[in-house]
Short mmCIF file of C-alpha atoms in Angstrom, two decimals:
data_model
loop_
_atom_site.label_atom_id
_atom_site.label_comp_id
_atom_site.label_asym_id
_atom_site.label_seq_id
_atom_site.Cartn_x
_atom_site.Cartn_y
_atom_site.Cartn_z
CA MET U 1 -39.27 40.35 -49.88
CA SER U 2 -40.48 43.87 -49.17
CA ALA U 3 -42.58 44.97 -46.23
CA SER U 4 -45.49 45.61 -48.60
CA ASP U 5 -45.76 41.84 -49.07
CA THR U 6 -46.17 41.17 -45.34
CA PRO U 7 -50.02 41.07 -45.44
CA GLU U 8 -49.83 38.32 -48.07
CA ILE U 9 -47.35 36.38 -45.95
CA ARG U 10 -49.59 36.83 -42.92
CA ARG U 11 -52.54 35.44 -44.85
CA HIS U 12 -50.54 32.33 -45.63
CA MET U 13 -49.48 32.05 -41.99
CA GLU U 14 -53.05 32.39 -40.73
CA ARG U 15 -54.28 29.75 -43.15
CA LEU U 16 -51.51 27.33 -42.19
CA ALA U 17 -52.04 27.91 -38.49
CA ALA U 18 -55.76 27.22 -38.91
CA GLU U 19 -54.80 23.86 -40.48
CA GLY U 20 -52.53 23.02 -37.54
CA VAL U 21 -49.27 23.74 -39.36
CA ASP U 22 -46.40 25.23 -37.38
CA VAL U 23 -43.44 24.35 -39.65
CA VAL U 24 -42.73 25.23 -43.28
CA ARG U 25 -40.17 23.07 -45.09
CA VAL U 26 -38.41 25.08 -47.81
CA VAL U 27 -37.13 22.70 -50.50
CA TYR U 28 -35.08 23.18 -53.64
CA PRO U 29 -33.37 20.80 -56.13
CA ASP U 30 -29.63 20.36 -56.21
CA LEU U 31 -27.66 19.66 -59.38
CA ILE U 32 -28.62 15.97 -59.49
CA GLY U 33 -32.27 16.64 -58.65
CA THR U 34 -32.35 15.52 -55.02
CA ASP U 35 -34.04 17.74 -52.47
CA ARG U 36 -32.17 20.10 -50.17
CA ALA U 37 -34.24 21.77 -47.48
CA ARG U 38 -34.60 23.58 -44.18
CA ASP U 39 -37.50 23.55 -41.73
CA VAL U 40 -38.70 27.01 -40.68
CA LEU U 41 -40.95 27.57 -37.66
CA LEU U 42 -44.08 29.35 -38.84
CA ASP U 43 -43.44 32.47 -36.73
CA HIS U 44 -40.13 32.98 -38.55
CA LEU U 45 -41.54 32.68 -42.07
CA PRO U 46 -41.60 36.48 -42.67
CA THR U 47 -37.88 36.72 -41.93
CA ALA U 48 -37.13 33.79 -44.24
CA CYS U 49 -39.13 35.47 -47.00
CA GLU U 50 -37.43 38.82 -46.54
CA HIS U 51 -33.83 37.76 -46.12
CA GLY U 52 -33.72 34.21 -47.44
CA LEU U 53 -32.18 31.13 -45.86
CA ALA U 54 -28.40 30.90 -46.20
CA PHE U 55 -26.97 27.72 -47.72
CA CYS U 56 -23.43 27.03 -48.89
CA ARG U 57 -23.35 27.26 -52.70
CA ALA U 58 -21.21 24.14 -52.78
CA VAL U 59 -24.30 22.11 -51.90
CA TYR U 60 -24.70 22.04 -55.69
CA HIS U 61 -21.24 20.51 -55.96
CA THR U 62 -21.68 17.87 -53.24
CA THR U 63 -21.73 14.19 -54.22
CA PRO U 64 -24.31 11.68 -52.92
CA GLN U 65 -21.60 10.51 -50.49
CA GLY U 66 -21.02 14.02 -49.12
CA ASP U 67 -17.76 14.96 -50.85
CA VAL U 68 -17.41 18.43 -52.42
CA VAL U 69 -16.32 18.47 -56.06
CA PRO U 70 -14.04 21.42 -56.98
CA VAL U 71 -16.50 23.20 -59.27
CA ALA U 72 -15.78 26.88 -60.00
CA GLY U 73 -17.55 29.19 -57.55
CA GLY U 74 -17.47 26.73 -54.66
CA LEU U 75 -14.25 25.59 -52.98
CA ASP U 76 -12.11 27.99 -55.03
CA ALA U 77 -14.26 30.94 -53.91
CA GLY U 78 -14.12 30.04 -50.22
CA LEU U 79 -17.50 28.23 -50.09
CA PRO U 80 -19.77 31.30 -50.41
CA ASP U 81 -23.49 31.44 -49.67
CA VAL U 82 -26.60 31.28 -51.75
CA HIS U 83 -29.90 32.56 -50.34
CA VAL U 84 -33.11 30.55 -50.63
CA ARG U 85 -36.42 32.40 -50.35
CA PRO U 86 -39.71 30.51 -49.90
CA ASP U 87 -41.95 30.47 -52.98
CA LEU U 88 -45.25 30.69 -51.12
CA SER U 89 -47.26 30.07 -54.29
CA THR U 90 -46.12 26.44 -54.03
CA LEU U 91 -47.15 25.85 -50.39
CA ALA U 92 -48.76 22.48 -49.71
CA VAL U 93 -49.52 20.68 -46.44
CA LEU U 94 -47.76 17.31 -46.20
CA PRO U 95 -50.50 14.68 -45.73
CA TRP U 96 -48.15 12.23 -44.00
CA GLU U 97 -46.30 14.62 -41.64
CA PRO U 98 -48.64 16.38 -39.17
CA GLY U 99 -48.00 20.06 -38.66
CA VAL U 100 -45.71 20.46 -41.67
CA ALA U 101 -46.23 22.26 -44.97
CA ALA U 102 -43.67 22.40 -47.76
CA CYS U 103 -42.86 24.87 -50.51
CA LEU U 104 -40.22 25.29 -53.17
CA GLY U 105 -37.40 27.78 -52.70
CA GLU U 106 -36.00 30.42 -55.05
CA VAL U 107 -32.18 30.32 -55.04
CA ILE U 108 -30.37 33.67 -55.33
CA ASP U 109 -26.67 34.47 -55.47
CA PRO U 110 -26.35 37.35 -52.95
CA ALA U 111 -23.26 38.66 -54.73
CA THR U 112 -25.22 39.33 -57.94
CA SER U 113 -28.88 39.28 -56.79
CA ALA U 114 -29.41 36.91 -59.73
CA PRO U 115 -30.38 33.25 -59.67
CA ALA U 116 -27.58 30.87 -58.72
CA PRO U 117 -25.86 29.62 -61.92
CA GLU U 118 -26.41 25.97 -60.98
CA SER U 119 -30.09 26.37 -60.08
CA PRO U 120 -31.95 23.76 -62.19
CA ARG U 121 -35.30 25.53 -61.80
CA ASP U 122 -33.87 28.78 -63.12
CA LEU U 123 -32.12 27.00 -65.98
CA LEU U 124 -35.52 25.74 -67.12
CA ARG U 125 -36.96 29.23 -66.80
CA THR U 126 -34.20 30.55 -69.07
CA VAL U 127 -34.95 27.95 -71.75
CA LEU U 128 -38.69 28.67 -71.53
CA ALA U 129 -38.01 32.36 -72.04
CA ARG U 130 -36.24 31.46 -75.29
CA CYS U 131 -39.31 29.46 -76.34
CA ALA U 132 -41.59 32.39 -75.57
CA GLU U 133 -39.59 34.45 -78.06
CA GLN U 134 -40.72 31.93 -80.68
CA GLY U 135 -44.33 32.17 -79.51
CA LEU U 136 -44.24 28.66 -78.02
CA ARG U 137 -45.31 27.45 -74.56
CA PRO U 138 -44.07 23.89 -73.92
CA VAL U 139 -46.44 21.46 -72.22
CA VAL U 140 -45.00 18.36 -70.56
CA GLY U 141 -46.39 15.12 -69.14
CA PRO U 142 -43.86 13.13 -67.02
CA GLU U 143 -43.91 9.34 -66.60
CA LEU U 144 -41.61 7.90 -63.92
CA GLU U 145 -40.74 4.37 -62.81
CA TYR U 146 -39.05 3.30 -59.59
CA PHE U 147 -38.27 0.23 -57.50
CA LEU U 148 -39.56 -0.31 -53.98
CA LEU U 149 -37.08 -2.22 -51.80
CA GLU U 150 -37.37 -3.75 -48.34
CA PRO U 151 -34.56 -4.52 -45.88
CA ALA U 152 -32.68 -7.76 -46.53
CA PRO U 153 -29.98 -8.14 -43.88
CA GLY U 154 -27.10 -10.33 -44.93
CA THR U 155 -27.45 -9.68 -48.65
CA PRO U 156 -24.72 -7.78 -50.55
CA THR U 157 -26.77 -4.56 -50.78
CA GLY U 158 -28.95 -5.01 -47.71
CA TRP U 159 -32.11 -4.60 -49.82
CA ARG U 160 -34.40 -6.75 -51.97
CA ARG U 161 -37.32 -5.97 -54.28
CA SER U 162 -40.68 -5.60 -52.57
CA PRO U 163 -42.20 -7.88 -53.66
CA GLU U 164 -39.98 -10.09 -55.80
CA THR U 165 -42.98 -11.37 -57.78
CA THR U 166 -42.20 -11.97 -61.45
CA GLY U 167 -44.56 -11.88 -64.41
CA ALA U 168 -47.04 -9.40 -62.91
CA VAL U 169 -46.49 -6.97 -65.77
CA TYR U 170 -48.78 -3.90 -65.93
CA THR U 171 -51.03 -4.99 -63.09
CA ALA U 172 -52.62 -3.46 -60.01
CA GLY U 173 -53.93 -4.95 -56.79
CA LEU U 174 -52.63 -7.50 -54.32
CA ARG U 175 -51.24 -9.95 -56.88
CA SER U 176 -48.32 -7.64 -57.61
CA ASP U 177 -48.51 -5.36 -54.57
CA PRO U 178 -49.53 -7.40 -51.51
CA ASP U 179 -48.88 -4.52 -49.10
CA ASN U 180 -50.93 -1.98 -51.13
CA HIS U 181 -47.94 0.34 -51.46
CA LEU U 182 -49.24 1.78 -54.72
CA LEU U 183 -52.72 2.66 -53.44
CA ARG U 184 -51.37 4.39 -50.34
CA THR U 185 -48.84 6.31 -52.39
CA LEU U 186 -51.32 7.39 -55.06
CA ARG U 187 -53.77 8.73 -52.49
CA LEU U 188 -51.15 10.65 -50.52
CA LEU U 189 -49.64 12.15 -53.66
CA ARG U 190 -53.12 13.17 -54.78
CA ASP U 191 -53.69 14.89 -51.43
CA LEU U 192 -50.38 16.72 -51.88
CA GLY U 193 -51.72 18.15 -55.13
CA LEU U 194 -49.11 16.72 -57.48
CA GLY U 195 -51.52 15.91 -60.29
CA VAL U 196 -51.02 12.14 -60.26
CA VAL U 197 -53.51 10.32 -62.46
CA THR U 198 -52.67 6.61 -62.70
CA GLY U 199 -50.30 4.01 -61.32
CA ASN U 200 -49.48 0.36 -61.86
CA HIS U 201 -46.98 -2.34 -61.10
CA GLU U 202 -44.39 -2.23 -63.86
CA PHE U 203 -42.37 -4.92 -65.60
CA ASP U 204 -40.17 -6.28 -62.82
CA GLY U 205 -40.76 -7.32 -59.23
CA GLY U 206 -41.06 -4.33 -56.92
CA GLN U 207 -41.15 -1.89 -59.84
CA TYR U 208 -43.92 0.71 -60.12
CA GLU U 209 -44.93 3.49 -62.49
CA ILE U 210 -46.98 6.57 -61.63
CA ASN U 211 -48.05 9.06 -64.30
CA LEU U 212 -48.57 12.79 -63.83
CA THR U 213 -50.88 15.12 -65.72
CA HIS U 214 -49.69 17.36 -68.55
CA SER U 215 -49.08 21.01 -67.68
CA GLY U 216 -46.76 23.89 -68.45
CA ALA U 217 -43.14 22.77 -68.44
CA LEU U 218 -42.06 24.52 -65.22
CA ASP U 219 -45.08 23.26 -63.31
CA ALA U 220 -44.51 19.75 -64.67
CA ALA U 221 -40.86 19.85 -63.57
CA ASP U 222 -41.85 21.14 -60.12
CA ARG U 223 -44.36 18.31 -59.73
CA ALA U 224 -41.94 15.64 -60.97
CA PHE U 225 -39.27 16.87 -58.54
CA ARG U 226 -41.69 16.88 -55.63
CA PHE U 227 -43.07 13.51 -56.72
CA LYS U 228 -39.66 11.83 -56.55
CA ALA U 229 -38.91 13.37 -53.16
CA ALA U 230 -42.32 12.37 -51.80
CA VAL U 231 -42.14 8.75 -53.01
CA LYS U 232 -38.73 8.33 -51.36
CA GLU U 233 -39.94 9.95 -48.13
CA LEU U 234 -43.06 7.76 -47.96
CA ALA U 235 -40.95 4.64 -48.40
CA ARG U 236 -38.56 5.76 -45.64
CA LYS U 237 -41.51 6.32 -43.32
CA GLU U 238 -42.32 2.60 -43.63
CA GLY U 239 -38.71 1.43 -43.28
CA ASN U 240 -38.32 0.77 -47.02
CA LEU U 241 -36.30 2.31 -49.83
CA ALA U 242 -37.75 3.72 -53.05
CA THR U 243 -35.03 4.18 -55.64
CA PHE U 244 -35.12 5.99 -58.95
CA MET U 245 -31.69 4.58 -59.82
CA ALA U 246 -31.56 3.73 -63.53
CA LYS U 247 -30.75 0.02 -63.14
CA PRO U 248 -30.41 -1.20 -59.55
CA PHE U 249 -30.35 -4.93 -60.39
CA GLY U 250 -28.43 -6.85 -63.03
CA ASP U 251 -31.23 -9.39 -63.50
CA ALA U 252 -33.99 -6.80 -64.01
CA GLY U 253 -34.79 -4.01 -66.40
CA GLY U 254 -34.19 -0.36 -65.66
CA SER U 255 -36.49 2.48 -64.67
CA GLY U 256 -37.41 5.11 -67.24
CA PHE U 257 -38.39 8.75 -67.15
CA HIS U 258 -40.43 9.34 -70.29
CA LEU U 259 -41.47 12.85 -71.33
CA HIS U 260 -44.52 13.73 -73.39
CA LEU U 261 -43.90 17.11 -75.03
CA SER U 262 -46.18 19.41 -76.98
CA CYS U 263 -46.35 23.17 -77.40
CA GLU U 264 -49.16 25.68 -77.25
CA THR U 265 -49.26 28.80 -79.42
CA SER U 266 -51.74 31.60 -79.98
CA ASP U 267 -54.49 31.11 -82.55
CA ASP U 268 -56.20 33.71 -84.72
CA ASP U 269 -59.07 34.12 -82.25
CA GLY U 270 -56.88 35.11 -79.32
CA GLY U 271 -56.97 31.64 -77.75
CA THR U 272 -54.41 28.85 -77.84
CA ARG U 273 -53.94 25.78 -79.97
CA ASN U 274 -51.60 22.81 -80.08
CA ALA U 275 -48.69 23.94 -82.23
CA PHE U 276 -47.75 20.33 -83.03
CA ASP U 277 -51.02 19.42 -84.75
CA ASP U 278 -51.66 19.83 -88.48
CA PRO U 279 -54.07 17.44 -90.24
CA ALA U 280 -52.60 18.49 -93.59
CA GLY U 281 -48.98 18.05 -92.51
CA ALA U 282 -46.79 14.98 -92.92
CA TYR U 283 -47.86 12.31 -90.40
CA GLY U 284 -50.55 14.73 -89.19
CA LEU U 285 -47.84 16.84 -87.55
CA SER U 286 -47.13 20.52 -88.06
CA ALA U 287 -43.84 21.81 -89.40
CA THR U 288 -43.09 23.01 -85.85
CA ALA U 289 -43.50 19.47 -84.49
CA ARG U 290 -41.36 17.94 -87.22
CA HIS U 291 -38.63 20.54 -86.76
CA ALA U 292 -38.71 19.98 -82.97
CA LEU U 293 -38.42 16.25 -83.57
CA ALA U 294 -35.44 16.79 -85.88
CA GLY U 295 -33.79 19.00 -83.27
CA ILE U 296 -34.08 16.37 -80.55
CA LEU U 297 -32.62 13.75 -82.88
CA ALA U 298 -29.75 16.04 -83.86
CA HIS U 299 -28.81 16.88 -80.26
CA ALA U 300 -29.57 13.46 -78.75
CA PRO U 301 -25.93 12.53 -77.98
CA ALA U 302 -25.51 15.69 -75.87
CA LEU U 303 -29.00 15.36 -74.40
CA ALA U 304 -28.03 11.91 -73.10
CA ALA U 305 -25.72 13.60 -70.57
CA LEU U 306 -28.82 15.11 -68.91
CA ALA U 307 -31.30 12.30 -69.64
CA ASN U 308 -28.93 9.52 -68.53
CA PRO U 309 -26.81 11.31 -65.95
CA THR U 310 -25.04 8.52 -64.01
CA VAL U 311 -22.45 5.83 -64.62
CA ASN U 312 -25.21 3.33 -63.88
CA SER U 313 -27.55 4.85 -66.49
CA TYR U 314 -25.75 3.20 -69.40
CA LYS U 315 -26.25 -0.29 -67.95
CA ARG U 316 -29.97 0.17 -68.65
CA PHE U 317 -29.33 0.08 -72.40
CA GLY U 318 -29.02 -2.93 -74.67
CA PRO U 319 -30.91 -5.03 -77.23
CA ASP U 320 -34.50 -5.94 -76.29
CA THR U 321 -34.51 -3.72 -73.21
CA LEU U 322 -37.08 -1.26 -74.60
CA ALA U 323 -34.61 1.38 -73.43
CA PRO U 324 -33.39 3.40 -76.43
CA TRP U 325 -29.73 3.22 -77.31
CA LEU U 326 -30.11 4.27 -80.94
CA ILE U 327 -31.08 7.66 -82.37
CA ASP U 328 -34.38 7.12 -84.15
CA TRP U 329 -38.05 7.98 -84.13
CA GLY U 330 -41.25 6.17 -85.02
CA LEU U 331 -45.00 6.50 -85.27
CA ASP U 332 -46.48 4.80 -82.18
CA ASN U 333 -43.32 2.68 -81.98
CA ARG U 334 -42.03 1.92 -78.48
CA SER U 335 -38.73 0.57 -79.77
CA ALA U 336 -37.75 4.07 -80.96
CA MET U 337 -36.02 6.77 -78.92
CA LEU U 338 -38.70 9.25 -79.94
CA ARG U 339 -42.24 7.92 -80.24
CA ILE U 340 -45.13 9.84 -81.78
CA PRO U 341 -48.29 8.65 -79.98
CA PRO U 342 -51.31 8.14 -82.28
CA GLU U 343 -53.41 11.02 -80.90
CA ARG U 344 -53.68 14.18 -82.97
CA GLY U 345 -55.60 17.41 -82.46
CA SER U 346 -55.16 18.66 -78.91
CA GLY U 347 -53.31 15.42 -78.06
CA ALA U 348 -50.56 15.74 -80.68
CA ARG U 349 -47.21 15.32 -78.96
CA LEU U 350 -43.77 13.72 -78.92
CA GLU U 351 -42.70 11.11 -76.37
CA LEU U 352 -39.00 11.09 -75.56
CA ARG U 353 -38.16 7.64 -74.15
CA LEU U 354 -34.45 8.33 -73.67
CA GLY U 355 -34.48 9.49 -70.04
CA ASP U 356 -34.03 7.23 -67.05
CA ALA U 357 -35.56 7.78 -63.64
CA SER U 358 -32.34 9.11 -62.10
CA ALA U 359 -32.52 12.25 -64.27
CA ASN U 360 -33.05 15.65 -62.67
CA PRO U 361 -36.55 16.60 -63.92
CA TYR U 362 -35.58 20.24 -64.49
CA LEU U 363 -32.49 19.37 -66.50
CA LEU U 364 -34.15 16.64 -68.55
CA ILE U 365 -37.07 18.91 -69.44
CA ALA U 366 -34.82 21.93 -70.08
CA GLY U 367 -32.47 19.93 -72.29
CA THR U 368 -35.29 18.35 -74.29
CA ILE U 369 -36.99 21.69 -74.88
CA ALA U 370 -33.68 23.35 -75.77
CA ALA U 371 -32.98 20.67 -78.38
CA ALA U 372 -36.50 21.00 -79.76
CA LEU U 373 -36.13 24.79 -79.91
CA LEU U 374 -32.88 24.48 -81.85
CA GLY U 375 -34.70 22.22 -84.28
CA VAL U 376 -37.48 24.77 -84.74
CA ARG U 377 -34.91 27.47 -85.42
CA ALA U 378 -33.02 25.28 -87.93
CA ALA U 379 -36.31 24.32 -89.68
CA GLU U 380 -34.95 20.95 -90.80
CA GLU U 381 -37.08 17.88 -91.49
CA PRO U 382 -36.47 14.58 -89.68
CA PRO U 383 -35.47 11.42 -91.57
CA ALA U 384 -38.05 8.78 -92.39
CA PRO U 385 -39.60 7.13 -89.31
CA LEU U 386 -38.50 3.74 -88.06
CA GLU U 387 -40.52 0.85 -89.47
CA GLY U 388 -41.02 -2.27 -87.36
CA TYR U 389 -38.91 -3.28 -84.39
CA GLY U 390 -35.85 -1.12 -83.84
CA TYR U 391 -32.42 -1.72 -82.33
CA ASP U 392 -30.79 -2.16 -85.73
CA THR U 393 -27.44 -0.40 -86.01
CA ASP U 394 -27.60 -0.65 -89.80
CA ARG U 395 -30.58 1.73 -89.74
CA SER U 396 -29.85 4.12 -86.86
CA ALA U 397 -26.87 5.83 -85.24
CA LEU U 398 -25.72 4.87 -81.77
CA LEU U 399 -26.19 7.04 -78.71
CA PRO U 400 -23.20 7.38 -76.36
CA SER U 401 -22.64 4.12 -74.50
CA THR U 402 -21.02 5.65 -71.41
CA LEU U 403 -21.45 8.73 -69.27
CA SER U 404 -18.01 9.92 -70.40
CA GLY U 405 -19.10 9.73 -74.02
CA ALA U 406 -22.30 11.66 -73.31
CA LEU U 407 -20.40 14.38 -71.41
CA ASP U 408 -17.98 14.73 -74.32
CA ALA U 409 -20.98 15.08 -76.66
CA LEU U 410 -22.48 17.77 -74.43
CA GLU U 411 -19.22 19.70 -74.35
CA ALA U 412 -18.93 19.47 -78.15
CA ASP U 413 -22.52 20.59 -78.75
CA THR U 414 -21.95 24.32 -78.45
CA ALA U 415 -25.39 25.16 -79.82
CA LEU U 416 -27.12 23.27 -77.01
CA SER U 417 -24.77 24.59 -74.32
CA ASP U 418 -25.40 28.14 -75.56
CA VAL U 419 -29.12 27.70 -74.85
CA LEU U 420 -28.50 25.99 -71.51
CA GLY U 421 -25.85 28.53 -70.51
CA LYS U 422 -22.09 28.13 -70.63
CA GLU U 423 -21.61 28.60 -66.87
CA PHE U 424 -24.16 25.92 -66.04
CA THR U 425 -22.72 23.53 -68.64
CA ALA U 426 -19.18 24.00 -67.33
CA SER U 427 -20.31 23.31 -63.75
CA TYR U 428 -22.27 20.23 -64.79
CA LEU U 429 -19.39 18.80 -66.83
CA THR U 430 -16.91 19.28 -63.98
CA TYR U 431 -19.25 17.71 -61.45
CA LYS U 432 -20.13 14.71 -63.59
CA ARG U 433 -16.61 14.03 -64.83
CA ASN U 434 -15.55 13.81 -61.21
CA GLU U 435 -18.20 11.09 -60.80
CA VAL U 436 -16.68 9.15 -63.71
CA GLU U 437 -13.18 9.52 -62.27
CA ARG U 438 -14.29 8.24 -58.86
CA PHE U 439 -15.99 5.22 -60.42
CA GLN U 440 -12.94 4.37 -62.53
CA ARG U 441 -10.83 4.19 -59.35
CA HIS U 442 -13.35 1.96 -57.54
CA VAL U 443 -12.73 -1.80 -57.38
CA THR U 444 -16.05 -3.58 -57.96
CA ASP U 445 -17.29 -6.94 -56.68
CA TRP U 446 -17.35 -8.16 -60.29
CA GLU U 447 -13.62 -7.52 -60.67
CA PHE U 448 -12.77 -9.43 -57.50
CA THR U 449 -14.97 -12.40 -58.48
CA GLU U 450 -13.60 -12.42 -62.04
CA TYR U 451 -9.89 -12.10 -61.29
CA ALA U 452 -8.83 -12.68 -57.67
CA TYR U 453 -8.81 -16.50 -57.54
CA HIS U 454 -7.38 -17.18 -61.00
CA LEU U 455 -4.84 -14.42 -61.55
#
């Protein structure tokens, strides 16, 4: 950052100091959407803005257990740096951590002065630039579910659902949340400025859902990323664990990450309108909406690699789970992969129900928009909508049933990888295939129980 920007930085510093803040936490998403960060003392913020904070690029290639996967540009290049500069437009004081404010970081490859190839935030920016060429501005509303767990010493995992109450589906209050976790979380997230609007206890014991407002796609991804990090941090503060794992328990349903997608475009009066609405169009949808829908259906197998990005993700699928494992769409039909909510006019939109909560918000949103954009370019119509309850393989094609299958579909879908970027796609495939390989070598408790005594 140039010296001419110093007065702006000083204004931020003076405001933060007046609010009692002496530390700025600079945060950015890694490849799987978890937060990487460094705390900067307020007096050193100008230096961080000018020169950036040095991180090893291989942080993008590091597994949840701390091992480094041999992705090109990391180990093979001698573990070079990336530089992370604070994005001061995203500064927010943390309501639960006195004296600390947080902001997102911009990740730059110092060798090229360009964004790091694995940067999820910059990948989304690239896809949005392609949309702008078509005169479209995607608008996204994220819906995320998660489980709250409390310590359970002596159990196989060391955690149990908090609470384990069953049957309290779509409720709020002490019946399903005796410790008022949801109320505390909603209020703190509101104070952080994340645009949360509603929350409720979800289907299973200890499972919650919090919805975020609609906004431009990059802002929505930023808020979803910060939301997940904040929920996990708030749970840790109370000695609990909040997990966005797709299916943490065999006897419970999974956690979804549903996306509501629409697009704005310019109208004849110089304003904007919802590009998905057309009262005269089929189903009350514009040709743009129908083409976008067709594109998501066409690229759904590859999109699954981003929407369902873990080995565990595919255990969320199955008959009567309300988690989509077939490629279909329907009008206000929650058994379909793509649902068209009943609102039209300014509320016309698509709801992609494919994603699970473990998805990286930037990658899920980028992949969905890229598939929709390809559909708009191809100008093809979708098939007839699903009628009645879905999950019928005679009517709809199957999605990949494993992470390996989804990764193969992503590699084969050259049109989608062209929009996402070949370098990013290659890095992602290498990283995720390593995850599959590690799982295939792991001996599970199920295998020991099934075989050890009898064989």
